[in-house]
XYZ file of C-alpha atoms in Angstrom:
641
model
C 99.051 27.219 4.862
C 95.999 28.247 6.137
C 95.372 29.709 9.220
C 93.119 26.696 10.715
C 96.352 24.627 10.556
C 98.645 27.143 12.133
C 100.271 25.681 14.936
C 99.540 27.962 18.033
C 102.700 30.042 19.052
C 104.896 28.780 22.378
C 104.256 30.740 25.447
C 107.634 31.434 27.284
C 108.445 29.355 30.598
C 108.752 32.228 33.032
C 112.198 32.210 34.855
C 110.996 33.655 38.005
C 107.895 33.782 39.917
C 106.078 36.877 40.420
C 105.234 38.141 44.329
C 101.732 36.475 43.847
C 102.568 33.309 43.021
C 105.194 33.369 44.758
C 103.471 33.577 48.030
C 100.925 31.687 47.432
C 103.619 28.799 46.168
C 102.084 28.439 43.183
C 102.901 28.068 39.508
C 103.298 31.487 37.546
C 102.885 30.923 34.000
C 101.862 33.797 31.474
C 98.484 34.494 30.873
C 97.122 33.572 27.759
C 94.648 37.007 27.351
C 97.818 39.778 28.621
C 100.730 37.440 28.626
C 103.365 40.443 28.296
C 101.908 42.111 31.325
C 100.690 39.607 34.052
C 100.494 36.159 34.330
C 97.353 33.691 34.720
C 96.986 34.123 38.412
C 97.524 37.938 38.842
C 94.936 37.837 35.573
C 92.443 35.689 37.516
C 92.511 38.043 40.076
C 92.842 41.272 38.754
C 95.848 42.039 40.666
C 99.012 44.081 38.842
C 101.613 41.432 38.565
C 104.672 42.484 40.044
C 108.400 41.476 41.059
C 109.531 43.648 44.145
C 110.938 41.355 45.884
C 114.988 40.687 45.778
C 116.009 38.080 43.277
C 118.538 35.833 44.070
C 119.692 35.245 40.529
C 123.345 37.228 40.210
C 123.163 37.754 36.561
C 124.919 40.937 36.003
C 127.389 41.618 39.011
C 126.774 45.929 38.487
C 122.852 44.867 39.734
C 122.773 41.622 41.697
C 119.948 41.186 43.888
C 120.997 41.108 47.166
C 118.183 40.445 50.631
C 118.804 42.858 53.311
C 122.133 42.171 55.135
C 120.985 39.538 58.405
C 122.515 42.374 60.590
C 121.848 40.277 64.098
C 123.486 37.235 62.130
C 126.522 38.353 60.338
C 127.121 42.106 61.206
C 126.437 45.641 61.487
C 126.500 47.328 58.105
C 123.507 47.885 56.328
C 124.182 47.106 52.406
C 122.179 48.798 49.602
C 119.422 46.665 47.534
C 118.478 46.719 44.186
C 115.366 44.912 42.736
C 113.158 45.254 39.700
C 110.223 47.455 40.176
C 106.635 46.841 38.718
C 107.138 48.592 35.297
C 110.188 46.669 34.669
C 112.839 49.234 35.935
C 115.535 49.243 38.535
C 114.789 51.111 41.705
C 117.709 51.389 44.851
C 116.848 50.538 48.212
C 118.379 51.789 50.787
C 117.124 49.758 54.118
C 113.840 51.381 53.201
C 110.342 48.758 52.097
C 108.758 49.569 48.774
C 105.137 50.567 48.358
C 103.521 46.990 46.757
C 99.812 48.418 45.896
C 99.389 47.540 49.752
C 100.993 44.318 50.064
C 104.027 46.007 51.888
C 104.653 48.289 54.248
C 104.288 52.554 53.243
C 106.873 53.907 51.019
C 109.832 55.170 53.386
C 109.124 53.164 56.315
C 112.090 51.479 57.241
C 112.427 47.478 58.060
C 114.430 47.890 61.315
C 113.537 44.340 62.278
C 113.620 42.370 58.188
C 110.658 40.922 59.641
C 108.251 42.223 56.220
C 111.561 40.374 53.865
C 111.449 37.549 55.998
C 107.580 36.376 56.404
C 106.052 38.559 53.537
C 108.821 38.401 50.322
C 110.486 35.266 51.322
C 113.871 36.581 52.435
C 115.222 33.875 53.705
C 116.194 34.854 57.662
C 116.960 33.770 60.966
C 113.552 34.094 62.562
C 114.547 33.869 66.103
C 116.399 37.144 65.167
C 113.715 38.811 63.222
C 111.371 37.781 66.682
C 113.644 39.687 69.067
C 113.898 42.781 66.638
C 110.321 42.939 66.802
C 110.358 42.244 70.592
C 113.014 45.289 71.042
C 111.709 47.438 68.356
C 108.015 46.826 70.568
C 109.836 47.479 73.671
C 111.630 50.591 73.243
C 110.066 53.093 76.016
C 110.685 49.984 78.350
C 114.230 49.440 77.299
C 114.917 53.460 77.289
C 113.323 53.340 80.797
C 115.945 50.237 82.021
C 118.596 51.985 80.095
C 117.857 55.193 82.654
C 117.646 52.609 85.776
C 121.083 50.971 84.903
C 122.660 54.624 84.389
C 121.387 55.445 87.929
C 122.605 52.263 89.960
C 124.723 50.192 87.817
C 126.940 52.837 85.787
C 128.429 54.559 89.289
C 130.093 51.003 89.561
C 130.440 49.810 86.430
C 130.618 52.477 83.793
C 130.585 50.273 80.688
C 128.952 52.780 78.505
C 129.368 56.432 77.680
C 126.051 57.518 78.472
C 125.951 60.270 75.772
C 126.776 57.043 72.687
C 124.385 54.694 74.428
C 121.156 57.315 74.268
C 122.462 58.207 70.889
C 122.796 54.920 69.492
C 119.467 53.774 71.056
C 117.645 57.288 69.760
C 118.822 56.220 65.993
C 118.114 51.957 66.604
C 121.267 51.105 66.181
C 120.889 48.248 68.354
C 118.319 47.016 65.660
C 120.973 46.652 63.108
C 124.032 45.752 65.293
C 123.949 42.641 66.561
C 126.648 43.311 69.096
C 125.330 46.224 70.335
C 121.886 44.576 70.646
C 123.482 41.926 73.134
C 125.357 44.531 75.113
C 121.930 46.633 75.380
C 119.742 43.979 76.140
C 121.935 42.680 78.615
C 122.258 46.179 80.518
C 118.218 45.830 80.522
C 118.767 42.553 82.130
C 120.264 43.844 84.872
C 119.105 46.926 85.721
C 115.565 45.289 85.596
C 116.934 42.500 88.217
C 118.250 45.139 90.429
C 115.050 47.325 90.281
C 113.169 44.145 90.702
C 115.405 43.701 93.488
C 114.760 46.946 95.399
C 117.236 48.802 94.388
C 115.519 51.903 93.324
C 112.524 51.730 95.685
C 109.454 52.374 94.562
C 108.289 53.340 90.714
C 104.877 53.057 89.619
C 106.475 52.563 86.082
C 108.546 50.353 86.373
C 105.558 47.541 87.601
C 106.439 43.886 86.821
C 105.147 42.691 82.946
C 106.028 39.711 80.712
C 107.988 42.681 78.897
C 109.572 43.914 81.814
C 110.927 40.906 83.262
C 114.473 40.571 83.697
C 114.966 37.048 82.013
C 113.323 37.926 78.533
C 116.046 40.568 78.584
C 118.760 38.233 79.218
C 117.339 35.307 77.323
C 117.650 38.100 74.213
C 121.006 38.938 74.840
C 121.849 35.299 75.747
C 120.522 34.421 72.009
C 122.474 37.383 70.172
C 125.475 36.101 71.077
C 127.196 33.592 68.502
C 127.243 30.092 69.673
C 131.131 30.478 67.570
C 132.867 32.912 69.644
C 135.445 33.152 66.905
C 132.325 34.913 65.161
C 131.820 37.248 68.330
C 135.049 39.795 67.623
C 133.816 43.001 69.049
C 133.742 44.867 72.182
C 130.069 44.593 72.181
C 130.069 40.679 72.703
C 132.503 41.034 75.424
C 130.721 43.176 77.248
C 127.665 41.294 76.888
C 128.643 38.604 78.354
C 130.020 40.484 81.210
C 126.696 41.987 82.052
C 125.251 38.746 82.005
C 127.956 37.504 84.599
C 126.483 40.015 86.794
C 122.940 39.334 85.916
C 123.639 35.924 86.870
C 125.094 36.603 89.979
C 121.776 38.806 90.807
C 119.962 35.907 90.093
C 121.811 33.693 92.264
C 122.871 31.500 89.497
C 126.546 31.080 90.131
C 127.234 28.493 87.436
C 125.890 30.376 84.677
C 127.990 33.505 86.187
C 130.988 31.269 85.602
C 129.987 30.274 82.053
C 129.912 33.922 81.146
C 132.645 34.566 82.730
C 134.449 32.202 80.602
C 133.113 33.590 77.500
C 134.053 36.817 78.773
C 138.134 35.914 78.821
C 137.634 33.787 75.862
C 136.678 36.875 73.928
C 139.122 38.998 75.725
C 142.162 36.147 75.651
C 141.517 35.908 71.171
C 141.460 39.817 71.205
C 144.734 39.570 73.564
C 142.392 42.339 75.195
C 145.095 42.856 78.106
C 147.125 44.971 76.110
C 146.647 48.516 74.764
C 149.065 47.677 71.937
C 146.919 44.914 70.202
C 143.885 47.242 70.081
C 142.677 48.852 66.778
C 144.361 51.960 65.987
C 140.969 53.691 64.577
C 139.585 53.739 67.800
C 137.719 57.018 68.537
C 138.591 58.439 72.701
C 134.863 57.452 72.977
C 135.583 53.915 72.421
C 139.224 53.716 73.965
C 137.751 55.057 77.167
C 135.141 52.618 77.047
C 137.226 49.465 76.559
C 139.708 50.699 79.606
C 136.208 50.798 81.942
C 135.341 47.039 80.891
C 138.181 45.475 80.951
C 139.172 47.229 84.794
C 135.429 46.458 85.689
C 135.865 43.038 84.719
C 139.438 42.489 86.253
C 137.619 43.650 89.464
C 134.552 41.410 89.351
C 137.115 38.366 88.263
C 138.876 39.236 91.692
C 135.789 39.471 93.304
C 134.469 36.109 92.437
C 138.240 33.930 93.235
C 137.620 36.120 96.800
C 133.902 35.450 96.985
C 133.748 31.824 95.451
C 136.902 30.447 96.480
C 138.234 30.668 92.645
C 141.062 31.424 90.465
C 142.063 34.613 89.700
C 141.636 34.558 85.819
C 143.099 37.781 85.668
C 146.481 39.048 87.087
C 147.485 42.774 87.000
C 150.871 42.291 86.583
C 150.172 40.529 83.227
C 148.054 44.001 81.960
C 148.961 46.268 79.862
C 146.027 48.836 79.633
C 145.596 52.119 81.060
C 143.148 53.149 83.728
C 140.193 55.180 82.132
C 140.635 58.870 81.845
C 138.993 60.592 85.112
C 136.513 62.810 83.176
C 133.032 63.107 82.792
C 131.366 61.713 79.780
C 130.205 64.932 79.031
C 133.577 65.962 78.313
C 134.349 63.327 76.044
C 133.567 63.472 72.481
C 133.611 61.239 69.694
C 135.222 63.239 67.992
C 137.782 64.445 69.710
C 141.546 63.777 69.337
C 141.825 63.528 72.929
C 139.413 64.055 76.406
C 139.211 67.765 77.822
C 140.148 67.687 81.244
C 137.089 67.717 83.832
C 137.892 71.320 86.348
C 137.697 70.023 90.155
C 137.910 66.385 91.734
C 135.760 63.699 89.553
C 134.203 60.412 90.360
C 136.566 58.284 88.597
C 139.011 59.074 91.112
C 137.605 57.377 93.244
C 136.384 54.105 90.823
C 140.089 53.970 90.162
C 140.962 53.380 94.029
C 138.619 50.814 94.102
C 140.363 48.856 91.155
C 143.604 49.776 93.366
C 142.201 47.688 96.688
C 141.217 45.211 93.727
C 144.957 44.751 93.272
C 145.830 44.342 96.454
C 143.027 42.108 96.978
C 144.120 39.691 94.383
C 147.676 39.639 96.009
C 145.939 39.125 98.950
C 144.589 35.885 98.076
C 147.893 34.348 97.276
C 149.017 35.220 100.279
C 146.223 33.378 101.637
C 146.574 30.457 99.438
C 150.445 29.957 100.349
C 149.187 29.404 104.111
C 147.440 25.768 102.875
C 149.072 22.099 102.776
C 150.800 21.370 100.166
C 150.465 18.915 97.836
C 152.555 15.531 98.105
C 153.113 15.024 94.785
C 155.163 18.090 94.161
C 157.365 20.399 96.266
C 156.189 24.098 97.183
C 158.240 26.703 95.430
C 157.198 29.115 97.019
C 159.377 30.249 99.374
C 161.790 29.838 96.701
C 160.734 33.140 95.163
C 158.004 34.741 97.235
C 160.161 35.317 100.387
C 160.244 38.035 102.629
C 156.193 39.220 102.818
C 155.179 41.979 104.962
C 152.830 40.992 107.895
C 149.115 41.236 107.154
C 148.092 43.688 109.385
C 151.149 46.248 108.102
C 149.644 45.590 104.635
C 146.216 46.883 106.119
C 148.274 49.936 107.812
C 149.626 50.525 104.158
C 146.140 50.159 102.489
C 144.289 52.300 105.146
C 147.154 54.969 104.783
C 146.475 55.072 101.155
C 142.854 55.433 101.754
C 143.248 58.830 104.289
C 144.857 60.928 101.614
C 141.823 60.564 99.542
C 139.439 63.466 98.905
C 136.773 63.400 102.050
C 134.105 63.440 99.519
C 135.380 59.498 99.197
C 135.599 58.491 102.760
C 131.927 60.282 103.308
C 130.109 56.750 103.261
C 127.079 57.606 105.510
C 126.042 60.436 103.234
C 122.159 60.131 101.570
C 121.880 60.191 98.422
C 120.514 62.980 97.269
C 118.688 62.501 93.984
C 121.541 64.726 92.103
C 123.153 62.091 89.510
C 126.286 64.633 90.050
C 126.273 64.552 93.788
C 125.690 60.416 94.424
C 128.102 59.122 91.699
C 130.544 60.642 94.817
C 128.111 58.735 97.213
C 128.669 55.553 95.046
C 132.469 55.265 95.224
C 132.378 55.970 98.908
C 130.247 52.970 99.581
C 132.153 50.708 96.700
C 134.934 51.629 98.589
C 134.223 51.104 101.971
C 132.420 47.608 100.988
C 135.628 46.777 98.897
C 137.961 48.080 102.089
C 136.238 45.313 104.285
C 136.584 42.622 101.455
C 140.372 43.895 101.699
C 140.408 43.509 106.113
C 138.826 40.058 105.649
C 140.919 38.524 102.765
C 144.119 39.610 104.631
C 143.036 38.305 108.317
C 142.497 34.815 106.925
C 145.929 34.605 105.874
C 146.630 33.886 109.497
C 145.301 31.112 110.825
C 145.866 31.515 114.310
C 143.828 34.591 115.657
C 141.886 34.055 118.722
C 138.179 34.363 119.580
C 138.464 38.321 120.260
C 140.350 39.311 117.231
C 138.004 37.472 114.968
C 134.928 39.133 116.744
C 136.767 42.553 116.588
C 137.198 41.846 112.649
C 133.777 41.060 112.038
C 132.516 43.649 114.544
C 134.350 46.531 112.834
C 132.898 45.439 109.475
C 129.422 45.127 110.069
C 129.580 48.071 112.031
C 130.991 50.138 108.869
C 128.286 48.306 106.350
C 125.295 49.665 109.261
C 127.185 53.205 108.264
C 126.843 53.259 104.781
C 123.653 54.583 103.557
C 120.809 52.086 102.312
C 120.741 52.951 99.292
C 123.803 53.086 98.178
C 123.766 49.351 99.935
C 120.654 48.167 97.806
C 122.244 49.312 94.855
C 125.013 47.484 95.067
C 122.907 44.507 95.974
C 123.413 40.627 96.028
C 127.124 41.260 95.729
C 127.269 42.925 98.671
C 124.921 39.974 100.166
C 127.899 37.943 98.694
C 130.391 40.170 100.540
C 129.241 39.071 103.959
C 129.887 35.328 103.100
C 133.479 36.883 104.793
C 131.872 37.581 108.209
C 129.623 34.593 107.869
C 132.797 32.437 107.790
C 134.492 33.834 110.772
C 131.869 34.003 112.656
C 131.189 30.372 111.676
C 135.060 29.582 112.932
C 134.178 30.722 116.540
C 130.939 29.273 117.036
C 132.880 25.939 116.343
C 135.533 26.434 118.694
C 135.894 26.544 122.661
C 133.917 29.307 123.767
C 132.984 30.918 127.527
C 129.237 32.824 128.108
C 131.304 35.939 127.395
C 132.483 34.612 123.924
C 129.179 33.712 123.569
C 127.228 36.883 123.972
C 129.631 38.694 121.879
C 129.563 36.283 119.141
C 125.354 36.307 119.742
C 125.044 39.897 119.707
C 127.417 39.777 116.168
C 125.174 37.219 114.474
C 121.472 39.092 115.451
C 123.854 42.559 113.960
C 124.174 40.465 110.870
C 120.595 39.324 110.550
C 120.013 43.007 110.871
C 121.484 44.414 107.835
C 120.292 41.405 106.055
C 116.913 42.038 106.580
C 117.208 45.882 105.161
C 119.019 44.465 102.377
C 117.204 41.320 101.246
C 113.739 43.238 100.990
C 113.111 40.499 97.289
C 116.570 39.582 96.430
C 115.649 36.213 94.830
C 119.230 35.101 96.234
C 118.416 35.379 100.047
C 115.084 35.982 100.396
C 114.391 35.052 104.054
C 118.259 34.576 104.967
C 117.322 36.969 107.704
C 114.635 34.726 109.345
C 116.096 31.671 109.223
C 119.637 33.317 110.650
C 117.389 34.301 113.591
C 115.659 31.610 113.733
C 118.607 29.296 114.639
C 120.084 31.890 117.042
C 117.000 31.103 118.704
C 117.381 27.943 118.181
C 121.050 28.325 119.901
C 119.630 30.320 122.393
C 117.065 27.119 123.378
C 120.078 24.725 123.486
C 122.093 27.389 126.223
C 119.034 28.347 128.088
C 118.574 24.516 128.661
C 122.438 23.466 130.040
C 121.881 26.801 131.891
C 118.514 24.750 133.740
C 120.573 21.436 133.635
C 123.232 22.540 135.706
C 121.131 24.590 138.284
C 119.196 21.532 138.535
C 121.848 19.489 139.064
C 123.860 21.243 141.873
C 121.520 21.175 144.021
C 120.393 17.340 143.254
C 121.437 13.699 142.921
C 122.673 12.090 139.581
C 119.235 10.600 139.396
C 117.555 13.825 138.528
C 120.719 15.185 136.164
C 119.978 12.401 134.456
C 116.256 13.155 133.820
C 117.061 16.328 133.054
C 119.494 15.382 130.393
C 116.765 13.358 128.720
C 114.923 16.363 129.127
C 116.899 18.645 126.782
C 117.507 15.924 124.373
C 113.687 15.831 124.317
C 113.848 19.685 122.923
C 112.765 20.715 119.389
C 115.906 20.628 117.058
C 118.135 19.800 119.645
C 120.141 16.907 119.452
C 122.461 16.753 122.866
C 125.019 13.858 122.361
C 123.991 11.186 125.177
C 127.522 11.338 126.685
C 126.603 14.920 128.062
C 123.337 14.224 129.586
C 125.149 11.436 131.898
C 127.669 13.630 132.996
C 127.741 14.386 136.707
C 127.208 18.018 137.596
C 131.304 18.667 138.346
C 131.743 17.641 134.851
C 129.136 19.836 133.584
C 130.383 22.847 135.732
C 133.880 22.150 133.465
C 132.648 22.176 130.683
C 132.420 26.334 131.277
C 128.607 26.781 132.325
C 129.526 27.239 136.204
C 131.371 30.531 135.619
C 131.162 32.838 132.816
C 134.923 32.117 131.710
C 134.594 28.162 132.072
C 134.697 26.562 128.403
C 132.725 25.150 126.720
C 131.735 23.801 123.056
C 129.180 23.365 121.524
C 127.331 20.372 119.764
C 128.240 19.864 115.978
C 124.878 19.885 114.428
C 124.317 23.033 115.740
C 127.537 24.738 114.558
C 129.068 22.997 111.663
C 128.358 23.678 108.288
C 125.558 21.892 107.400
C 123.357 23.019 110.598
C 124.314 26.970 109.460
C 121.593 28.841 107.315
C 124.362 31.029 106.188
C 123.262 32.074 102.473
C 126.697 31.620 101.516
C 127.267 28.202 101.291
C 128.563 27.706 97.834
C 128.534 24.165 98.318
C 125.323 23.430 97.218
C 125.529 24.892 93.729
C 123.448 27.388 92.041
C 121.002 29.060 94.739
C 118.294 30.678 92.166
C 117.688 28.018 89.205
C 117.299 30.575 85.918
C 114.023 29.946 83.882
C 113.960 28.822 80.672
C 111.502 31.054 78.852
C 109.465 29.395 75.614
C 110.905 29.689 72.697
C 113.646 31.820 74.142
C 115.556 30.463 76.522
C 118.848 28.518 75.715
């Protein structure tokens, strides 16, 4: 046959697109001028036609092609690739991008973020993952910068970390590749950046407010590492995520998405039946045993803190625990390594965090004491006299608590001390405050399990703790921050009590003088917590306000002794006539005996005063849970959940 009727020979369907093509999503067939090395479009363009990227054909199990593992979707361990080079032979990669005759990125550069596999081989990736990579990877002096700031105010009181591991792990991006440890870090940014937002570590030029910077993009990034499945969230990491952002939220002044983390938190902690030592993995390193003792007696503490604060339920119960307190050594002395922690010389600061997880414990016994004090419910009888009989009296608990407290070191009951600047020195200057603040929490929670104190012991309670909080050095107040603000909700309360019962112009001026001490230390602690920002003004402001409504019974009844119902009258209308005051009409028509009994004759006399000046709803307290979350929490674009 001759060669004019030769039928032309088949060209070979191509079974997978090369990079070009690929691309470009476009069809890759051979070219008919080279069609064993390139194919039409690579020819067309004078381009080498290549096939670096992974294939996700498994032909022969010894070489599949396998994409980068999605470590911020599935995990931490970084698998080995293999894919075809340009010459047709198999090269290994090992987390490391491939020189593609500059398509890629340079030979050796690795792909912390699998943002290059993702947008520029068609790996196919969760992108809001590969976006925060990139964000962190971007971010990295700021995030070793909030990493130093939450060492330096957050770790005296809650040491989540061991400082040496953290730096580490942050020096070799490890929180690139673990998604866990991504959430935790991001979430310690989160906070620290609230709290130095806040005030809490006065003044730094380099630490000025930036998109980057802001607190929320930090917690909307740990917020989004976290697995909506918290079955898929079984690692220390998530659990302390979510506990950092249960104090983030509470420095925000959001306390419903405090309690939403909160309840992620002892979800985690309830599948990893977290309470006891025994059900913990037995290749843990001292590293990360100490470091699971601090979270889960950190978070024991805060769960006490918010069934004190917020009127809740104690989610945790010490009786129920089965997990030692952490080792009181330095994290210096504490190595990975190590079969078990050398032994710090001389007292350590830890001796003092664990007291404060001891008042903790009596604190949460505290508030079922409280709680056995209310009604009962009708449709069930009270057990518990039945078993709880026999309690000591509250203020002998206090004598036992305080006695406790005297045989610690005087480096802890120092309170008033500066801080100094020496990370050594103030982690001492740290408990001493957490303690004293926590002490007062203590004298509160066990004076309201009595319900019948007079006017004088309840100013003598609240007197004695503000005038310990005026002690403690600012600081060390300002770093502990809205909690503390939180704290004061005690004094608030009992100060609220009085102000709605009988009272005389003694009662008065001692409960007056109380309430201006309390706008006081607001005022040097607010200073741009988003929480209570003006709390202190509008406190004073309706002590003024007060003051307006006394000042004018004060004229009313001087006017009236020495003149005829007539003019009382008139001078009733008068005060009713006053800015904000509303005096009920009954009292301006009262003849001046009946004024001089209701207690403005003498200083002892009794009187009470109106209920929209004094109940609940008339009080700028910034405590006043009531109303929900104080500080609504931004949703960022793009990011936010």
């Amino acid at each position: 046959m001759s060669s004019s009727t030769e039928r032309p020979k088949k060209i070979q369907r191509i079974s997978q697109a090369c990079d070009l093509c690929h691309r470009r999503s476009i069809r890759c067939r051979p070219s008919a001028e080279n069609p064993q090395q390139q194919c039409q479009n690579c020819y067309d363009f004078a381009v080498d036609c290549t096939y670096n990227r992974p294939s996700r054909r498994r032909r022969n199990p010894s070489l599949a092609h396998t994409s980068p593992p999605n470590v911020l979707s599935g995990g931490a361990v970084q698998q080995d690739t293999v894919s075809p080079s340009s010459d047709g032979s198999k090269t290994q990669d090992t987390g490391t991008s491939r020189q593609t005759n500059g398509n890629g990125m340079a030979s050796g550069q690795p792909d912390y973020t699998g943002a290059y596999l993702s947008v520029r081989e068609g790996a196919r990736e969760d992108l809001l993952d590969v976006a925060w990579r990139s964000f962190a990877l971007a971010s990295m002096t700021t995030i070793e910068q909030y990493i130093e700031v939450y060492m330096d105010i957050v770790y005296p009181l809650f040491p989540l970390f061991h400082g040496p591991t953290l730096k580490d792990k942050l020096a070799k991006r490890h929180h690139l590749t673990d998604r866990g440890f991504f959430a935790a870090a991001m979430a310690a940014c989160a906070l620290a950046a609230a709290r130095a937002r806040d005030g809490a570590i006065g003044d730094r030029p380099d630490l000025g407010e930036s998109s980057e910077r802001s607190s929320e993009v930090f917690f909307a990034a740990a917020q989004d590492a976290i697995p909506k499945d918290l079955g898929k969230a079984q690692c220390q990491n998530y659990m302390r995520a979510a506990g950092l952002l249960a104090l983030c939220s509470i420095q925000y002044g959001h306390i419903n998405m405090m309690h939403q983390f909160m309840g992620n938190y002892t979800t985690l902690a309830a599948m990893q039946q977290f309470h006891d030592e025994t059900y913990w993995p037995p290749t843990l390193t001292v590293v990360e045993r100490e470091e699971r003792r601090r979270l889960f007696w950190s978070m024991y503490t805060f769960q006490v803190y918010v069934a004190v604060v917020f009127d809740g339920v104690v989610m945790a119960q010490e009786n129920h625990s089965k997990v030692m307190y952490p080792s009181e050594i330095n994290d210096e002395d504490i190595s990975p390594t190590s079969r078990a922690p050398s032994p710090t010389t001389g007292e350590n600061w830890l001796q003092g965090w664990n007291f404060t997880t001891d008042l903790y414990r009596v604190l949460e016994h505290s508030i079922c004491r409280m709680r056995r004090t209310r009604e009962g419910r009708l449709d069930r009888m009270s057990v518990t006299r039945l078993v709880c009989a026999g309690d000591l009296p509250d203020s002998t608990v206090m004598d036992n608590v305080l006695g406790l407290y005297y045989q610690l070191s005087a480096r802890f009951r120092n309170f008033n001390v500066a801080v100094t600047g020496d990370k050594n020195q103030d982690l001492f200057g740290f408990q001493a405050a957490n303690i004293q603040a926590t002490l007062q929490l203590v004298r509160m929670t066990l004076f309201s399990t009595n319900t019948n104190h007079d006017v004088y012991q309840k100013c003598y309670v609240a007197e004695q703790v503000l005038t310990t909080f005026h002690s403690i050095a600012p600081q060390y107040l300002r770093a502990i921050s809205t909690p503390l603000v939180y704290h004061l909700g005690g004094i608030g309360r009992i100060l609220g009590s009085v102000m709605e019962g009988l009272l005389c112009e003694q009662s008065y001026q001692r409960v007056r003088a109380l309430l201006v001490s309390m706008a006081d230390l607001l005022q040097g602690l607010e200073s741009g917590l988003q929480p209570t920002t003006g709390a202190s003004h509008d406190l004073r402001a309706h002590i003024e306000k007060i003051d307006r409504y006394m000042d004018a019974q004060r004229q009313l009844l001087s006017s009236a002794a020495g003149s005829q119902q007539p003019q009382s009258q008139q001078v009733g209308n008068d005060i009713n006539n006053l800015p904000g005051i509303t005096l009920p009409h009954a009292h301006a028509a009262m003849p001046p005996q009946t004024m001089g009994r209701m207690g403005m004759a003498t200083p002892l006399d009794e009187f009470q005063l109106p209920a929209d000046l004094v109940d609940g709803k008339a009080r700028p307290w910034p405590f006043d849970f009531s109303q929900g979350d104080q500080y609504e929490y931004p949703v960022l674009n793009g990011f936010g959940g």
